[in-house]
Amino acid sequence: MAKGPGLYTDIGKKARDLLYKDYQSDHKFTITTYSPTGVAITSSAVKKGDLFLADVNTQLKNKNITTDIKVDTSSNLFTTITVDEPCPGLKTILSFKVPDQRSGKLELQYFHDYAGVSSSVGLTANPIVNFSGVVGTNVVALGTDVSFDTKEGNFTKCNAGNDKGETLNASYYHSVRPLTSTAVGGEISHSFSTNENTITAGTQHSLDPFTTVKARVNNFGKVSALIQHEWRPKSLFTISGEVDTKAIDKTAKFGLALALKP
């Protein structure tokens, strides 16, 4: 694919990954195995308080076609078929969920050096049609995201770098030292309904080629930190925690994640 601005969902992605990726307050275990024919099977289990959730995902690649099939503990079957570059710059994605008959969706993505376009349509009698577009580069980009409900005859979403006009977001990301993956970032979010601002700042740094630490803080006094160690290629061990400095009497939140890829 072309190295351009990406899609609408890629706007601010580096800052979001820095501030939120891998932080969690649950216990998660993931293991991935590979069959001799190249089929990847990933089993995941998450403990959220007293609730236990699990799923099994199977991924099969055949030339430029990737098929993902996932089954969860609620007996839901999720299927995604991706065709990568049937023609230059184009990606086609078909997804559906069983037994939800209204979940079928067909999406087309087009990548260009200075633009990214995504359009999807629900596979129902009265589908929801979504369109998003971005122009710019991988440094600066401007985009919009629109959804139209053909049954109701109105727009259900109309974004321009914000959330349905209710929230305005701005983010910043700066790589300080690429050799050690040292970076800083921030995000400002303004809610028009509550007239509140949320300001979050964070940083990350690699202690060595296999160990990364991250930290973040927001204007509500919540401080979070994590340490992630790659003890073998693509096998990660992550410990994270969060403390509310304005409510020290409350118990701090801790999360543990283990991802194994033999």
Short mmCIF file of C-alpha atoms in Angstrom, two decimals:
data_model
loop_
_atom_site.label_atom_id
_atom_site.label_comp_id
_atom_site.label_asym_id
_atom_site.label_seq_id
_atom_site.Cartn_x
_atom_site.Cartn_y
_atom_site.Cartn_z
CA MET A 1 0.00 0.00 0.00
CA ALA A 2 1.06 3.62 -0.58
CA LYS A 3 2.73 5.47 2.26
CA GLY A 4 0.20 8.26 2.52
CA PRO A 5 -2.08 9.69 5.21
CA GLY A 6 -3.86 6.36 5.72
CA LEU A 7 -7.55 6.24 6.61
CA TYR A 8 -9.73 8.47 8.80
CA THR A 9 -9.19 6.13 11.75
CA ASP A 10 -5.43 6.64 11.43
CA ILE A 11 -5.67 10.35 12.32
CA GLY A 12 -4.02 10.75 15.71
CA LYS A 13 -3.27 7.01 15.93
CA LYS A 14 0.35 7.45 17.09
CA ALA A 15 -0.76 9.65 19.96
CA ARG A 16 -3.62 7.28 20.91
CA ASP A 17 -1.29 4.27 20.90
CA LEU A 18 1.18 6.12 23.10
CA LEU A 19 -1.50 7.21 25.59
CA TYR A 20 -3.80 4.17 25.70
CA LYS A 21 -2.39 1.05 24.03
CA ASP A 22 -1.52 -1.87 26.38
CA TYR A 23 -2.96 -0.11 29.47
CA GLN A 24 -5.55 -2.28 31.20
CA SER A 25 -6.94 -3.18 34.61
CA ASP A 26 -7.85 -6.77 33.76
CA HIS A 27 -5.97 -10.05 33.53
CA LYS A 28 -5.45 -11.25 29.97
CA PHE A 29 -3.76 -14.32 28.53
CA THR A 30 -3.19 -14.89 24.80
CA ILE A 31 -1.42 -17.75 23.03
CA THR A 32 -0.86 -18.12 19.29
CA THR A 33 0.13 -21.36 17.57
CA TYR A 34 0.82 -22.16 13.92
CA SER A 35 -0.04 -25.32 12.00
CA PRO A 36 2.33 -26.84 9.40
CA THR A 37 0.10 -25.40 6.66
CA GLY A 38 0.45 -21.85 8.02
CA VAL A 39 -2.89 -21.54 9.82
CA ALA A 40 -2.59 -19.27 12.89
CA ILE A 41 -4.78 -20.12 15.89
CA THR A 42 -5.02 -17.54 18.70
CA SER A 43 -6.75 -18.30 21.99
CA SER A 44 -7.52 -15.42 24.37
CA ALA A 45 -8.92 -15.30 27.90
CA VAL A 46 -9.78 -12.17 29.90
CA LYS A 47 -10.83 -11.93 33.54
CA LYS A 48 -12.84 -8.77 34.26
CA GLY A 49 -13.61 -8.86 37.96
CA ASP A 50 -15.82 -11.92 38.43
CA LEU A 51 -16.51 -12.17 34.69
CA PHE A 52 -14.47 -14.54 32.52
CA LEU A 53 -14.42 -14.09 28.73
CA ALA A 54 -12.64 -16.17 26.11
CA ASP A 55 -12.43 -16.54 22.35
CA VAL A 56 -10.58 -18.53 19.70
CA ASN A 57 -9.47 -16.92 16.44
CA THR A 58 -8.29 -18.81 13.35
CA GLN A 59 -6.48 -17.00 10.56
CA LEU A 60 -5.78 -18.49 7.15
CA LYS A 61 -3.74 -16.73 4.45
CA ASN A 62 -3.79 -17.77 0.81
CA LYS A 63 -1.86 -15.43 -1.48
CA ASN A 64 -3.58 -12.03 -1.07
CA ILE A 65 -6.69 -13.38 0.69
CA THR A 66 -6.86 -13.51 4.51
CA THR A 67 -9.74 -15.22 6.32
CA ASP A 68 -10.31 -14.64 10.06
CA ILE A 69 -12.84 -16.73 11.99
CA LYS A 70 -13.45 -16.06 15.70
CA VAL A 71 -15.73 -17.83 18.17
CA ASP A 72 -16.38 -16.42 21.67
CA THR A 73 -17.89 -17.77 24.88
CA SER A 74 -21.33 -16.43 23.88
CA SER A 75 -21.32 -18.74 20.81
CA ASN A 76 -20.96 -15.81 18.43
CA LEU A 77 -19.14 -16.49 15.17
CA PHE A 78 -17.25 -13.57 13.61
CA THR A 79 -15.90 -13.93 10.07
CA THR A 80 -13.77 -11.43 8.14
CA ILE A 81 -12.45 -11.99 4.62
CA THR A 82 -9.84 -9.50 3.37
CA VAL A 83 -8.61 -9.28 -0.21
CA ASP A 84 -5.42 -7.21 -0.31
CA GLU A 85 -4.80 -5.27 -3.52
CA PRO A 86 -7.04 -6.95 -6.11
CA CYS A 87 -5.83 -3.86 -7.97
CA PRO A 88 -3.12 -1.35 -6.91
CA GLY A 89 -3.99 0.56 -3.74
CA LEU A 90 -7.33 -1.20 -3.15
CA LYS A 91 -8.39 -3.46 -0.26
CA THR A 92 -11.74 -5.27 0.01
CA ILE A 93 -13.15 -6.46 3.36
CA LEU A 94 -16.25 -8.62 3.88
CA SER A 95 -17.37 -9.22 7.47
CA PHE A 96 -20.37 -10.75 9.19
CA LYS A 97 -21.45 -12.17 12.55
CA VAL A 98 -23.59 -15.24 13.19
CA PRO A 99 -26.39 -15.31 14.35
CA ASP A 100 -26.81 -11.53 13.78
CA GLN A 101 -28.37 -11.33 10.31
CA ARG A 102 -27.92 -7.55 10.09
CA SER A 103 -24.17 -7.59 10.76
CA GLY A 104 -22.98 -8.25 7.21
CA LYS A 105 -20.83 -5.45 5.81
CA LEU A 106 -18.77 -4.88 2.67
CA GLU A 107 -15.97 -2.32 2.84
CA LEU A 108 -13.66 -0.91 0.17
CA GLN A 109 -10.45 0.92 1.10
CA TYR A 110 -8.27 2.87 -1.29
CA PHE A 111 -4.79 4.13 -0.41
CA HIS A 112 -2.90 6.85 -2.29
CA ASP A 113 0.26 8.82 -1.56
CA TYR A 114 -1.84 11.87 -0.63
CA ALA A 115 -5.28 10.44 0.12
CA GLY A 116 -7.12 7.58 1.79
CA VAL A 117 -10.75 6.65 1.15
CA SER A 118 -12.97 4.07 2.86
CA SER A 119 -16.56 3.25 1.97
CA SER A 120 -18.75 0.55 3.51
CA VAL A 121 -22.33 -0.63 3.11
CA GLY A 122 -24.38 -2.97 5.29
CA LEU A 123 -25.67 -6.10 3.56
CA THR A 124 -29.31 -5.54 4.49
CA ALA A 125 -32.45 -4.35 2.73
CA ASN A 126 -32.07 -0.84 4.21
CA PRO A 127 -28.34 -0.53 4.87
CA ILE A 128 -26.26 2.05 6.63
CA VAL A 129 -23.74 3.55 4.20
CA ASN A 130 -20.49 4.96 5.54
CA PHE A 131 -17.90 7.10 3.79
CA SER A 132 -14.66 8.53 5.12
CA GLY A 133 -11.85 10.33 3.37
CA VAL A 134 -8.48 11.79 4.27
CA VAL A 135 -6.16 14.09 2.32
CA GLY A 136 -2.61 15.08 3.26
CA THR A 137 0.55 13.21 4.16
CA ASN A 138 1.67 10.85 6.93
CA VAL A 139 2.60 13.97 8.93
CA VAL A 140 -0.42 16.26 8.44
CA ALA A 141 -3.87 15.07 7.38
CA LEU A 142 -7.45 16.36 7.26
CA GLY A 143 -10.47 14.09 6.98
CA THR A 144 -14.18 13.55 7.39
CA ASP A 145 -16.43 10.60 8.30
CA VAL A 146 -20.11 10.38 7.32
CA SER A 147 -22.77 7.68 7.83
CA PHE A 148 -26.22 7.65 6.20
CA ASP A 149 -29.15 5.47 7.31
CA THR A 150 -31.13 4.61 4.16
CA LYS A 151 -34.07 3.33 6.25
CA GLU A 152 -34.50 6.53 8.28
CA GLY A 153 -33.29 8.77 5.46
CA ASN A 154 -30.91 10.80 7.59
CA PHE A 155 -27.28 11.05 8.63
CA THR A 156 -26.42 9.10 11.78
CA LYS A 157 -22.84 10.36 11.92
CA CYS A 158 -21.05 13.37 10.53
CA ASN A 159 -17.52 13.77 11.88
CA ALA A 160 -14.68 16.06 10.94
CA GLY A 161 -11.95 15.07 13.36
CA ASN A 162 -14.46 14.95 16.23
CA ASP A 163 -17.17 12.67 17.65
CA LYS A 164 -20.54 13.44 16.01
CA GLY A 165 -20.01 17.13 16.75
CA GLU A 166 -20.31 16.41 20.50
CA THR A 167 -16.60 16.11 21.24
CA LEU A 168 -13.65 17.97 19.77
CA ASN A 169 -10.27 16.23 19.98
CA ALA A 170 -6.75 17.43 19.28
CA SER A 171 -3.63 15.31 19.73
CA TYR A 172 0.13 15.72 19.53
CA TYR A 173 2.93 13.16 19.10
CA HIS A 174 6.67 13.74 19.01
CA SER A 175 9.45 11.19 18.66
CA VAL A 176 12.28 12.42 20.90
CA ARG A 177 14.83 9.69 20.28
CA PRO A 178 14.00 6.93 17.76
CA LEU A 179 16.90 4.69 18.87
CA THR A 180 15.30 4.21 22.29
CA SER A 181 11.69 4.66 21.09
CA THR A 182 11.47 7.69 23.37
CA ALA A 183 8.37 9.74 22.59
CA VAL A 184 5.96 12.18 24.18
CA GLY A 185 2.36 12.87 23.33
CA GLY A 186 -0.80 14.53 24.47
CA GLU A 187 -4.51 14.78 23.79
CA ILE A 188 -7.08 17.46 24.55
CA SER A 189 -10.75 16.52 24.43
CA HIS A 190 -13.60 19.02 24.84
CA SER A 191 -17.16 17.86 25.46
CA PHE A 192 -19.79 20.32 24.24
CA SER A 193 -22.56 18.62 26.26
CA THR A 194 -20.76 18.92 29.64
CA ASN A 195 -18.41 21.78 28.69
CA GLU A 196 -15.54 19.80 30.24
CA ASN A 197 -11.97 19.49 29.00
CA THR A 198 -9.91 16.32 29.40
CA ILE A 199 -6.18 16.76 29.03
CA THR A 200 -3.97 13.67 28.89
CA ALA A 201 -0.17 13.63 28.56
CA GLY A 202 2.12 10.63 28.30
CA THR A 203 5.57 9.36 27.44
CA GLN A 204 7.36 6.12 26.61
CA HIS A 205 10.96 4.93 26.67
CA SER A 206 12.76 1.67 25.91
CA LEU A 207 15.10 0.65 28.72
CA ASP A 208 16.69 -1.92 26.39
CA PRO A 209 15.73 -3.55 23.06
CA PHE A 210 13.25 -5.81 24.91
CA THR A 211 11.79 -3.65 27.70
CA THR A 212 9.54 -0.59 27.37
CA VAL A 213 8.05 1.66 30.04
CA LYS A 214 5.14 4.05 29.58
CA ALA A 215 3.37 6.58 31.79
CA ARG A 216 0.44 8.96 31.45
CA VAL A 217 -1.49 11.46 33.55
CA ASN A 218 -4.67 13.48 33.01
CA ASN A 219 -6.10 16.64 34.55
CA PHE A 220 -8.47 14.59 36.74
CA GLY A 221 -5.51 13.26 38.71
CA LYS A 222 -5.41 9.73 37.30
CA VAL A 223 -1.84 8.46 36.89
CA SER A 224 -1.08 5.27 34.96
CA ALA A 225 2.12 3.38 34.18
CA LEU A 226 3.17 0.12 32.59
CA ILE A 227 6.23 -1.96 31.87
CA GLN A 228 6.33 -4.39 28.95
CA HIS A 229 9.01 -7.00 28.34
CA GLU A 230 9.51 -9.07 25.18
CA TRP A 231 11.09 -12.18 26.70
CA ARG A 232 11.15 -13.94 23.33
CA PRO A 233 10.25 -12.77 19.79
CA LYS A 234 6.66 -11.45 19.79
CA SER A 235 5.96 -12.91 23.25
CA LEU A 236 5.10 -10.07 25.62
CA PHE A 237 4.62 -9.74 29.37
CA THR A 238 2.90 -6.51 30.50
CA ILE A 239 2.14 -5.13 33.96
CA SER A 240 0.10 -1.93 34.23
CA GLY A 241 -1.47 0.08 37.02
CA GLU A 242 -3.56 3.18 37.66
CA VAL A 243 -3.87 5.41 40.73
CA ASP A 244 -6.44 8.14 41.33
CA THR A 245 -4.44 10.82 43.18
CA LYS A 246 -7.66 12.60 44.15
CA ALA A 247 -9.00 9.47 45.84
CA ILE A 248 -5.98 7.82 47.46
CA ASP A 249 -8.28 5.83 49.77
CA LYS A 250 -9.53 3.87 46.75
CA THR A 251 -7.70 0.71 45.70
CA ALA A 252 -5.29 1.14 42.81
CA LYS A 253 -6.09 -0.76 39.61
CA PHE A 254 -3.63 -3.36 38.32
CA GLY A 255 -3.58 -5.26 35.05
CA LEU A 256 -1.57 -8.23 33.80
CA ALA A 257 -1.25 -9.42 30.22
CA LEU A 258 0.71 -12.36 28.82
CA ALA A 259 0.95 -12.97 25.08
CA LEU A 260 2.74 -16.08 23.85
CA LYS A 261 3.81 -16.74 20.28
CA PRO A 262 5.96 -19.91 20.10
#
